[in-house]
mmCIF file of C-alpha atoms in Angstrom:
data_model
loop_
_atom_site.group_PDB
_atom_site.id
_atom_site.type_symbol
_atom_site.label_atom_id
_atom_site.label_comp_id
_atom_site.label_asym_id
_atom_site.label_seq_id
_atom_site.Cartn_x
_atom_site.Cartn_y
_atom_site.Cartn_z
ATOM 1 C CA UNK A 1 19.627 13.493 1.647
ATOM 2 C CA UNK A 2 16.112 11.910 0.420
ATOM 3 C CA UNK A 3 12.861 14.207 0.501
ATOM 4 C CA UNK A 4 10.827 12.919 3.035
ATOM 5 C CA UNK A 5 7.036 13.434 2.262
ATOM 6 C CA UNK A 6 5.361 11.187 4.164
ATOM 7 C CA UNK A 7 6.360 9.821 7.790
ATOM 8 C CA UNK A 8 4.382 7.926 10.244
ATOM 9 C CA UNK A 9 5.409 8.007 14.000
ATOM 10 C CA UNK A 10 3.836 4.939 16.427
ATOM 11 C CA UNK A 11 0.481 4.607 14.629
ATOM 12 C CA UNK A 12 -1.935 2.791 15.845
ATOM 13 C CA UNK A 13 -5.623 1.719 14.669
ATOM 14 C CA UNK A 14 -7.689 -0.417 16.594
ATOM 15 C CA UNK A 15 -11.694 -1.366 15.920
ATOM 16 C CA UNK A 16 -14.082 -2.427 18.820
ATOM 17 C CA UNK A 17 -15.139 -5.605 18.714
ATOM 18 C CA UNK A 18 -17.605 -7.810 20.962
ATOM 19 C CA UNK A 19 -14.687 -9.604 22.181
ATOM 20 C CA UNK A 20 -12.322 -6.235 22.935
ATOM 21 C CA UNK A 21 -9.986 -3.843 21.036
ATOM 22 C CA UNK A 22 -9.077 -5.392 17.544
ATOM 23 C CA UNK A 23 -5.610 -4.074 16.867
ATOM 24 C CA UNK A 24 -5.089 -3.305 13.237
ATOM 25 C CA UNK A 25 -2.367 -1.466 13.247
ATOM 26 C CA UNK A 26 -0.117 -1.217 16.655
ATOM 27 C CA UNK A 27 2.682 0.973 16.927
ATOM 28 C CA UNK A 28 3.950 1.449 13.039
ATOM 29 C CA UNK A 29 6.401 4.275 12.145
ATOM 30 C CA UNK A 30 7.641 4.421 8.521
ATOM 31 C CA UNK A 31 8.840 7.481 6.419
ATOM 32 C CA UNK A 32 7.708 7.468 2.341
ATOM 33 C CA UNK A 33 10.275 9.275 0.012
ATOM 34 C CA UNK A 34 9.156 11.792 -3.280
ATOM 35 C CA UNK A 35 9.543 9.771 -6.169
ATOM 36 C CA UNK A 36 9.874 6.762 -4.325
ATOM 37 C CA UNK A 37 7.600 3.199 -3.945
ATOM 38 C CA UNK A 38 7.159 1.505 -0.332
ATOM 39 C CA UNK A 39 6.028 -1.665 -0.605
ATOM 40 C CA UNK A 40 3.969 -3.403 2.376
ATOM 41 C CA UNK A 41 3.819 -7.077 2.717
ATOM 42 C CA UNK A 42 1.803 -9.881 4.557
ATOM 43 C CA UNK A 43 -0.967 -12.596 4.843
ATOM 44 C CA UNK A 44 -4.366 -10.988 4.404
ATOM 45 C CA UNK A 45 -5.456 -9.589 7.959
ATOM 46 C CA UNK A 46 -2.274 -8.374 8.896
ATOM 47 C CA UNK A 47 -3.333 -4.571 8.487
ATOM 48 C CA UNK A 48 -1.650 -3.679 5.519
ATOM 49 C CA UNK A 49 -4.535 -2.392 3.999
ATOM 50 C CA UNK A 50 -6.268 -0.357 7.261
ATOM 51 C CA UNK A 51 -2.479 1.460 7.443
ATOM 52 C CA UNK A 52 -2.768 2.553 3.927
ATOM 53 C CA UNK A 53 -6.509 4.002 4.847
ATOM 54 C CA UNK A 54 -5.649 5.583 7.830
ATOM 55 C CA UNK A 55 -2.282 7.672 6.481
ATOM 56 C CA UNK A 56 -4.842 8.975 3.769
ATOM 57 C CA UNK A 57 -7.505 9.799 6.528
ATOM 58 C CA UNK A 58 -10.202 6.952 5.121
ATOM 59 C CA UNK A 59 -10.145 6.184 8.496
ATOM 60 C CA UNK A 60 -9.210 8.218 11.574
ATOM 61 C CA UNK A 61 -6.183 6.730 13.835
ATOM 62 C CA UNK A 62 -6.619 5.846 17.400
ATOM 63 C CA UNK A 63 -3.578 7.135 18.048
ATOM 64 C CA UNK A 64 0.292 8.413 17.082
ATOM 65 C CA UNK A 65 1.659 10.817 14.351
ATOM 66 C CA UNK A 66 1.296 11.265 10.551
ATOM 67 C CA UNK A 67 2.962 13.881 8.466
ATOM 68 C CA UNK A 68 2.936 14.958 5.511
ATOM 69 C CA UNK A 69 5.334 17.128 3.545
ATOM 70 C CA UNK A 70 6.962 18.125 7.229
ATOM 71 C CA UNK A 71 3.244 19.082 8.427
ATOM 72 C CA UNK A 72 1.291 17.350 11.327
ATOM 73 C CA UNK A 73 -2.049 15.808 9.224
ATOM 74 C CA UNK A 74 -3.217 13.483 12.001
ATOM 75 C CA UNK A 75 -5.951 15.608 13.305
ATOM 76 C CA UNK A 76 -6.880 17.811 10.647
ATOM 77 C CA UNK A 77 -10.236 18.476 9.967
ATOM 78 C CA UNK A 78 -12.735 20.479 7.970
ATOM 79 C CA UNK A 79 -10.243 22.991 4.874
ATOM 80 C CA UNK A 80 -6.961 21.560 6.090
ATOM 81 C CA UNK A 81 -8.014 17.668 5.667
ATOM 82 C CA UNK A 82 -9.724 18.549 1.912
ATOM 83 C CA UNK A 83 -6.353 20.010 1.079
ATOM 84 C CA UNK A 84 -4.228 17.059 2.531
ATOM 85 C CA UNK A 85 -6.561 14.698 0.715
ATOM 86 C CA UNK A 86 -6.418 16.845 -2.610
ATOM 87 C CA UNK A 87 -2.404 15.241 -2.072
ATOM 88 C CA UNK A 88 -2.988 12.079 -0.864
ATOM 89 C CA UNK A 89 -5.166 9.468 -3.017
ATOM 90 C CA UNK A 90 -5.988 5.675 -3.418
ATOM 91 C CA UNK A 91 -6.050 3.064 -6.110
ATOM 92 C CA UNK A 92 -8.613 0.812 -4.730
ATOM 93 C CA UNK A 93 -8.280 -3.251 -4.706
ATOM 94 C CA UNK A 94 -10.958 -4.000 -7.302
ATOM 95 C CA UNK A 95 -11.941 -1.709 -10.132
ATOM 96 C CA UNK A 96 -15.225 -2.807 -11.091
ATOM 97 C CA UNK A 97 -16.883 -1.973 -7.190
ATOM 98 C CA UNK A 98 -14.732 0.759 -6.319
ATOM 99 C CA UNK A 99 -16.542 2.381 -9.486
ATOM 100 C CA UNK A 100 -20.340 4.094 -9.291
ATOM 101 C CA UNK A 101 -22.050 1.957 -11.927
ATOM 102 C CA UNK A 102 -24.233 4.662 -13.302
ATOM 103 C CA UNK A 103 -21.430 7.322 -13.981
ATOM 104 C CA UNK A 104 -19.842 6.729 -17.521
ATOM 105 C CA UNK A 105 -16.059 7.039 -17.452
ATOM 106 C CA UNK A 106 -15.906 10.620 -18.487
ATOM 107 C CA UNK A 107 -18.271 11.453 -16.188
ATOM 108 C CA UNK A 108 -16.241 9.573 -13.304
ATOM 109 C CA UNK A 109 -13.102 11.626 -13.715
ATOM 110 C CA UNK A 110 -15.140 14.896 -14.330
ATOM 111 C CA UNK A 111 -16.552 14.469 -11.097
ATOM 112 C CA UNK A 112 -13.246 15.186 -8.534
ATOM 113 C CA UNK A 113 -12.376 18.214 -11.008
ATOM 114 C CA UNK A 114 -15.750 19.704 -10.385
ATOM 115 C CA UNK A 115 -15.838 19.412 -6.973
ATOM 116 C CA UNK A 116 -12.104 20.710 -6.830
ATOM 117 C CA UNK A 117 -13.089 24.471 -7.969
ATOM 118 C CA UNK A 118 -10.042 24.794 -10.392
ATOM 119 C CA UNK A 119 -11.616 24.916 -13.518
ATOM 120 C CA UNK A 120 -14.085 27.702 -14.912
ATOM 121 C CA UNK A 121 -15.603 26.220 -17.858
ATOM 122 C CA UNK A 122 -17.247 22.964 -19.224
ATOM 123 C CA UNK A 123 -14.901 23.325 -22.029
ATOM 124 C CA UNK A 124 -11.678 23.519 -19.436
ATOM 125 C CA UNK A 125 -13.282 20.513 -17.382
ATOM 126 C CA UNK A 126 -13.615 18.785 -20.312
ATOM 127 C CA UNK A 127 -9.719 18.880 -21.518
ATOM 128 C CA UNK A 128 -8.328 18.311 -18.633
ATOM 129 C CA UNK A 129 -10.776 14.810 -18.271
ATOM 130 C CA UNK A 130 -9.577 13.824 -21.576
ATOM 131 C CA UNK A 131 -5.819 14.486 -20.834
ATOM 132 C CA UNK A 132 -5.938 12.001 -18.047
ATOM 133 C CA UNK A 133 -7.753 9.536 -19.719
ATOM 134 C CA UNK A 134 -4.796 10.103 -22.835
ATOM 135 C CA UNK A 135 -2.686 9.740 -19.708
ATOM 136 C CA UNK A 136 -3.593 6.258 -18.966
ATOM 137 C CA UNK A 137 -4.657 5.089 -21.978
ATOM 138 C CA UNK A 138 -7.978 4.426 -22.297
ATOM 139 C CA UNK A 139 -9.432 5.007 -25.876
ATOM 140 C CA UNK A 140 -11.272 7.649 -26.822
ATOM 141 C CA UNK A 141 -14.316 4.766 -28.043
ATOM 142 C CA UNK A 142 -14.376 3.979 -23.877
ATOM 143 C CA UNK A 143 -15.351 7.349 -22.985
ATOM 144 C CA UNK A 144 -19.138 7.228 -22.548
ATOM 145 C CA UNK A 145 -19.164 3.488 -21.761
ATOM 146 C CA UNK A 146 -20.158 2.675 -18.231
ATOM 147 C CA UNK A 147 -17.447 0.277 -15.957
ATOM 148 C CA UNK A 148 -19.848 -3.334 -16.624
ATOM 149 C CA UNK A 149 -18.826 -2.610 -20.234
ATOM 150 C CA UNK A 150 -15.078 -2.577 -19.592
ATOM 151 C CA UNK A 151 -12.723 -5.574 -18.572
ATOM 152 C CA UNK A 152 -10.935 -5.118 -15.452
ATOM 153 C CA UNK A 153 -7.925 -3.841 -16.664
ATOM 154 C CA UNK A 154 -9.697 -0.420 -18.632
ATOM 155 C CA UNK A 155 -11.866 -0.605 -14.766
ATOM 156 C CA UNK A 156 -8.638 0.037 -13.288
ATOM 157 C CA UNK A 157 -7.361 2.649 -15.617
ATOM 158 C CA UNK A 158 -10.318 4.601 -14.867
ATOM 159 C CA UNK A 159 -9.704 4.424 -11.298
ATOM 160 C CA UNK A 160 -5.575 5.401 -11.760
ATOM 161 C CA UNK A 161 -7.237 8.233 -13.820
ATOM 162 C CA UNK A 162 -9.780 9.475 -10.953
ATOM 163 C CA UNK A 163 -6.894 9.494 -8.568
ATOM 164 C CA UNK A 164 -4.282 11.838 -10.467
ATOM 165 C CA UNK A 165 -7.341 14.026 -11.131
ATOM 166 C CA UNK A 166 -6.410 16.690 -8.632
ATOM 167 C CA UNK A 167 -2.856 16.058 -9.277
ATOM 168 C CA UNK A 168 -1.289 14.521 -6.047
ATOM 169 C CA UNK A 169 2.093 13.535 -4.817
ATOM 170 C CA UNK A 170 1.193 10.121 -2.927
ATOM 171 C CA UNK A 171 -0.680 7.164 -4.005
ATOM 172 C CA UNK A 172 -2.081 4.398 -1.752
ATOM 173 C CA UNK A 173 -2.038 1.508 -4.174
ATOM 174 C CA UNK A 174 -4.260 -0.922 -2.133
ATOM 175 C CA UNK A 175 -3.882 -4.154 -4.416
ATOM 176 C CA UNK A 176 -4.164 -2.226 -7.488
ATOM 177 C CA UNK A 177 -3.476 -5.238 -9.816
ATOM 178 C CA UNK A 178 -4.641 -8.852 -7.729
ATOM 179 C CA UNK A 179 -7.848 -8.737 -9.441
ATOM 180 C CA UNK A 180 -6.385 -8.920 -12.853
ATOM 181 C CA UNK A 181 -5.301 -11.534 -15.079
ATOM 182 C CA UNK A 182 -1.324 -11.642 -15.322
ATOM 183 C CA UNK A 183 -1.299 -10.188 -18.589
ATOM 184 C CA UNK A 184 -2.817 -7.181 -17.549
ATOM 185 C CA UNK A 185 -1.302 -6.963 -14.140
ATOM 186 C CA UNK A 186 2.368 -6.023 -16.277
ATOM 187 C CA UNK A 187 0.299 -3.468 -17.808
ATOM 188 C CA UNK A 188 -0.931 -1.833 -14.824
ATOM 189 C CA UNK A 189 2.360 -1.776 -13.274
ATOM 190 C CA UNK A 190 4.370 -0.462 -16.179
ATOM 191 C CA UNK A 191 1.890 2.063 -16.314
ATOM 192 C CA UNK A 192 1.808 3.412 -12.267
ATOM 193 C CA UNK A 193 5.763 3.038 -12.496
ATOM 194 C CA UNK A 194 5.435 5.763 -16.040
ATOM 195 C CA UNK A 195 3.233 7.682 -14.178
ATOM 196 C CA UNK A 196 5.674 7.826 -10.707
ATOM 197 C CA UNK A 197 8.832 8.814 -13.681
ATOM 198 C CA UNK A 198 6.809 11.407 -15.454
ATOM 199 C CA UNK A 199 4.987 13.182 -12.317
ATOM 200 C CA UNK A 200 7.286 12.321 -9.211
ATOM 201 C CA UNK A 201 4.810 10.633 -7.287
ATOM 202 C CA UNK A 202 5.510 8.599 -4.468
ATOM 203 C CA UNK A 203 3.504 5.340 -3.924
ATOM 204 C CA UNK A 204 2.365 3.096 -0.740
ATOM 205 C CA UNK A 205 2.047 -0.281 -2.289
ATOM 206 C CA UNK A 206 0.208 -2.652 -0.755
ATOM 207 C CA UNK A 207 0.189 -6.047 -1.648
ATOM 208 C CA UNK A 208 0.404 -10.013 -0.619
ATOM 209 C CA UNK A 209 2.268 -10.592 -4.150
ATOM 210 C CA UNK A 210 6.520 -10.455 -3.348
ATOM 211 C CA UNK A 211 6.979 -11.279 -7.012
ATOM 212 C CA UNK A 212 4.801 -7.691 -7.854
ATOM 213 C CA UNK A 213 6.014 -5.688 -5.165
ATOM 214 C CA UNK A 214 10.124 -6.675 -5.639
ATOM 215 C CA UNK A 215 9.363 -5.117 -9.706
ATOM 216 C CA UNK A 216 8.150 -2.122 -8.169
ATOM 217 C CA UNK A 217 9.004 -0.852 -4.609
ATOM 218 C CA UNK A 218 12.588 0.892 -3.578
ATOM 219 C CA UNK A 219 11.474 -0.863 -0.076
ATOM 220 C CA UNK A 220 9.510 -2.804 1.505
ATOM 221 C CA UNK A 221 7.925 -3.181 5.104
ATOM 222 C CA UNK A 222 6.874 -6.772 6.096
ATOM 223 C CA UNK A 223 3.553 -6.726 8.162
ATOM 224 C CA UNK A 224 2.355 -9.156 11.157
ATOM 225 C CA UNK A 225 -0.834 -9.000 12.901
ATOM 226 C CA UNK A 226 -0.715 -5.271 12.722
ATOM 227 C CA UNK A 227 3.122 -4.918 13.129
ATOM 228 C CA UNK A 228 5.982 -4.110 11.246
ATOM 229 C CA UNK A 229 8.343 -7.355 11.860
ATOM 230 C CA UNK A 230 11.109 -6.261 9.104
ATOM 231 C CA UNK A 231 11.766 -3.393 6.906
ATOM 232 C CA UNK A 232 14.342 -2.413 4.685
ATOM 233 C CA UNK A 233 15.624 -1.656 1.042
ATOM 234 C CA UNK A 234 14.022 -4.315 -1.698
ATOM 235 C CA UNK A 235 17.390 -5.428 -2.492
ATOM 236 C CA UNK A 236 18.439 -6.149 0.607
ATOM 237 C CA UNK A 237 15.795 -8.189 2.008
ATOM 238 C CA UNK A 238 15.862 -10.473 -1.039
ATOM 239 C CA UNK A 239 19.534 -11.282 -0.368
ATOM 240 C CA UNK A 240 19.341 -11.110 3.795
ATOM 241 C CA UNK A 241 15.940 -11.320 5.299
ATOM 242 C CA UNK A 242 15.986 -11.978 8.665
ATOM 243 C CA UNK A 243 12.557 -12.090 10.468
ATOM 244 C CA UNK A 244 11.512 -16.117 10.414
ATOM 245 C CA UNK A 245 8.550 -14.517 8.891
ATOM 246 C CA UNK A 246 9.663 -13.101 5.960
ATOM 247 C CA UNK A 247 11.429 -16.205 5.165
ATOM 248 C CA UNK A 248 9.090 -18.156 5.410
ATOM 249 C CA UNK A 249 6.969 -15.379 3.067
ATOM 250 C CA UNK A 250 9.724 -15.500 0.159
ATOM 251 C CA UNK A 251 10.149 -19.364 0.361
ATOM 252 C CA UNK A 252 6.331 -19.727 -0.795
ATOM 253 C CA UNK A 253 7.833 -17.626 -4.452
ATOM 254 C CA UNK A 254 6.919 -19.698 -6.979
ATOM 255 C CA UNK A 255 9.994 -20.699 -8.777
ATOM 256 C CA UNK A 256 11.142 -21.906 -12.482
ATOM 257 C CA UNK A 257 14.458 -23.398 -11.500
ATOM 258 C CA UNK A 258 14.193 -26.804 -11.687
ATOM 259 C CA UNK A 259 17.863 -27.757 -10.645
ATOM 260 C CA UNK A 260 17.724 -25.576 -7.411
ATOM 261 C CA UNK A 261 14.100 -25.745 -6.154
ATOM 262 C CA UNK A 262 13.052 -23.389 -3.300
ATOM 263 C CA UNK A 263 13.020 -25.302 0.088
ATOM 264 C CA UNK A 264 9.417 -24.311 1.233
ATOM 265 C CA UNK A 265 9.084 -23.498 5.166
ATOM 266 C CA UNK A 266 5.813 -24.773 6.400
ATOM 267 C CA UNK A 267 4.687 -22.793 9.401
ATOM 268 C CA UNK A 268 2.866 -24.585 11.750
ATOM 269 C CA UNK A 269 0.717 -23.623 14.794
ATOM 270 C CA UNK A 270 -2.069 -21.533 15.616
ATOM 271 C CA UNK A 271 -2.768 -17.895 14.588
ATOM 272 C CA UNK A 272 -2.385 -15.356 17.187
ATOM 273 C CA UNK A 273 -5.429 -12.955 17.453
ATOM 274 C CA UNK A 274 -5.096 -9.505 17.028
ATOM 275 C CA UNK A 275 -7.890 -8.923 19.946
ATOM 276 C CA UNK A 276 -6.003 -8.116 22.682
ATOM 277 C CA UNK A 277 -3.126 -9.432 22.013
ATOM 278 C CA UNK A 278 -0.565 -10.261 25.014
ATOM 279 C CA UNK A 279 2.609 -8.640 24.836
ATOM 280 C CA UNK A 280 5.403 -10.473 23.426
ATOM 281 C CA UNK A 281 6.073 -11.685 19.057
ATOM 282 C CA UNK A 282 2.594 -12.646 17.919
ATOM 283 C CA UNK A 283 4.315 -15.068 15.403
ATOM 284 C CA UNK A 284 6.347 -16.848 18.376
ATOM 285 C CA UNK A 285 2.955 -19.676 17.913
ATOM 286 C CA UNK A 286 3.980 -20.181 14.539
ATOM 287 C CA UNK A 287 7.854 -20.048 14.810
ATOM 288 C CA UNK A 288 10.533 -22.724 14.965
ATOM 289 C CA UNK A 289 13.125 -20.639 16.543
ATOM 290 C CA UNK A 290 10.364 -19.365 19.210
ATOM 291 C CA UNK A 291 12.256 -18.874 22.951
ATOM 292 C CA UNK A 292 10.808 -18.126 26.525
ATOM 293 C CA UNK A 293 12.490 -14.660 25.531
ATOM 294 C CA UNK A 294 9.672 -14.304 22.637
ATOM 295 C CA UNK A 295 7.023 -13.879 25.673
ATOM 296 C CA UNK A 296 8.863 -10.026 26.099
ATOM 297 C CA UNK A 297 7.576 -7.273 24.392
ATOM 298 C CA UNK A 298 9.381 -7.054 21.012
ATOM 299 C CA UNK A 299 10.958 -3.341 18.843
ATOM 300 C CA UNK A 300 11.966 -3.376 15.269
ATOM 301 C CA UNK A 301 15.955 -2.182 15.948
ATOM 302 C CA UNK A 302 18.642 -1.360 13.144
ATOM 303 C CA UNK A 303 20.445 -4.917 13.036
ATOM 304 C CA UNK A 304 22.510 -3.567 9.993
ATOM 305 C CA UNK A 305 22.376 -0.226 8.182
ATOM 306 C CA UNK A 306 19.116 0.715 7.149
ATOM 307 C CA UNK A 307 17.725 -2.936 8.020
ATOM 308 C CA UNK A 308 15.252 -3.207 11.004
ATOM 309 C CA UNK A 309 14.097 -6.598 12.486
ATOM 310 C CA UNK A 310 11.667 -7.105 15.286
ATOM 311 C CA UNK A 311 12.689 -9.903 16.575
ATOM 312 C CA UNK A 312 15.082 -10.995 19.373
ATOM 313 C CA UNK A 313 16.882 -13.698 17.966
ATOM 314 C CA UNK A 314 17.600 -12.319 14.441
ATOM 315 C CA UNK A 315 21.416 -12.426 14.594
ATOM 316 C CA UNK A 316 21.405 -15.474 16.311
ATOM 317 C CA UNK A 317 18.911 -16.898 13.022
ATOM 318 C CA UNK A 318 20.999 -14.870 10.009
ATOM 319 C CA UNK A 319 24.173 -16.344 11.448
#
């Protein structure tokens, strides 16, 4: 049976805006494997991002359940959240402003092992800093340099270095690699998927990229306007998506076949808002196979094993 360490029951964030409740996230439940990579998917907005935040407690969650390792973390405050943090830490989007400026990059990942109390000398500090930075590679010339000095992939190294500082099992990779040139982007990854073989760490990845996160998540979750519309093993939802959304996601891969080009789909219509949004699919506006029946409240349900759709007419479309 897989090792569960993280699961998310019906979470919901929402922000106050002048025009109402902006709903982030709305009703997601998920469950994160040790060892194991979830990948989550979507157009910018859709509140992949705020869900990684909120598991991790960057933000507090207007309501529903997260766990971690079997315990109840949704509330915890004060102790209890420094030690659920101590296991739960982010790789941020861009490595250059997710960086203080005037630390060098010793002094960066010194500065979660001082505050962490585990270490009772300088000289003890000091190993451990240069272990991770061995860890990650970044050479021993980079060490007092300050992050203008470094290119964006040794920025982002630094970062994946201040993260497994207090050793932790899960990993919010927020973009971790859309900042940086291609080149380097196959660096980074290689490296995070070492790191998850050599330490067992299990990752939230969190990207707009289906060519990045197909290399390196066991599943994925496909995000809408703050829902989850499909999720399911990698494999399988390259071979049978069947949310009109996620098809229309994957036919926008760039492709290098030139005999068998990808048939684009073009989706058309307005953008449903995520202020108080009616009940009902909020991407029936931008769906061909939209029905009257799309106006009802929609649930992601198990259409085959281990694949869940939210949508009403998904047989009806993978038929």
């Amino acid at each position: 049976m897989p090792d569960t360490l993280i699961e998310v029951k019906n979470l919901k964030k929402y922000f106050k805006v002048p025009a109402g409740m902006n709903h982030a996230v709305d009703d997601v439940s998920l469950t994160i494997n040790r060892g194991e990579t979830l990948g989550v998917v979507g157009e910018s907005g859709c509140g992949k991002s705020t869900l990684g935040r909120t598991i991790i407690h960057l933000q507090e969650a207007t309501d529903g359940q997260i766990f971690f390792d079997g315990k109840d973390i949704t509330h915890v405050s004060g102790k209890k959240l420094r030690e659920a943090r101590e296991k739960m830490q982010i790789v941020f989007q861009d490595p250059y402003s997710s960086l203080n400026p005037r630390l060098r990059v010793e002094n960066t990942i010194l500065e979660p092992l001082k505050h962490s109390g585990r270490f009772s000398s300088r000289q003890q500090l000091r190993e451990e800093a240069n272990r991770l930075m061995e860890l990650v590679g970044i050479d021993t010339r980079l060490r007092q340099a300050y992050p203008h000095e470094l290119d964006g992939g040794r920025r982002q190294r630094v970062g994946i270095a201040r993260a497994l500082a207090l050793n932790p099992e899960f990993i919010v990779c927020d973009e971790p690699v859309s900042a940086l040139d291609v080149s380097i982007q196959a660096q980074v990854l290689n490296l995070l998927m070492d790191l998850q073989d050599s330490m067992g760490l299990a990752y939230m990845f969190v990207t707009h990229d289906l060519s990045v996160v197909r290399h390196i998540s066991d599943h994925i979750c496909v995000m809408y306007l703050g829902q989850l519309v499909e999720k399911c093993s990698t494999e399988e939802l390259f071979k049978h998506n069947m949310h009109p959304y996620t098809n229309a996601l994957l036919s926008a891969i760039p492709s290098t076949d030139i005999f068998h080009p990808m048939q684009r789909v073009q989706l058309k219509g307005e953008i449903t808002s995520a202020i108080n949004p009616k009940p009902g699919c909020r991407f029936a506006a931008r769906c061909p196979y939209a029905t009257e029946k799309c106006q009802e409240p929609q649930k992601l349900r198990e259409i085959s094993k281990d694949h869940f759709v939210s949508c009403c007419r998904a047989e009806e479309i993978a038929g």
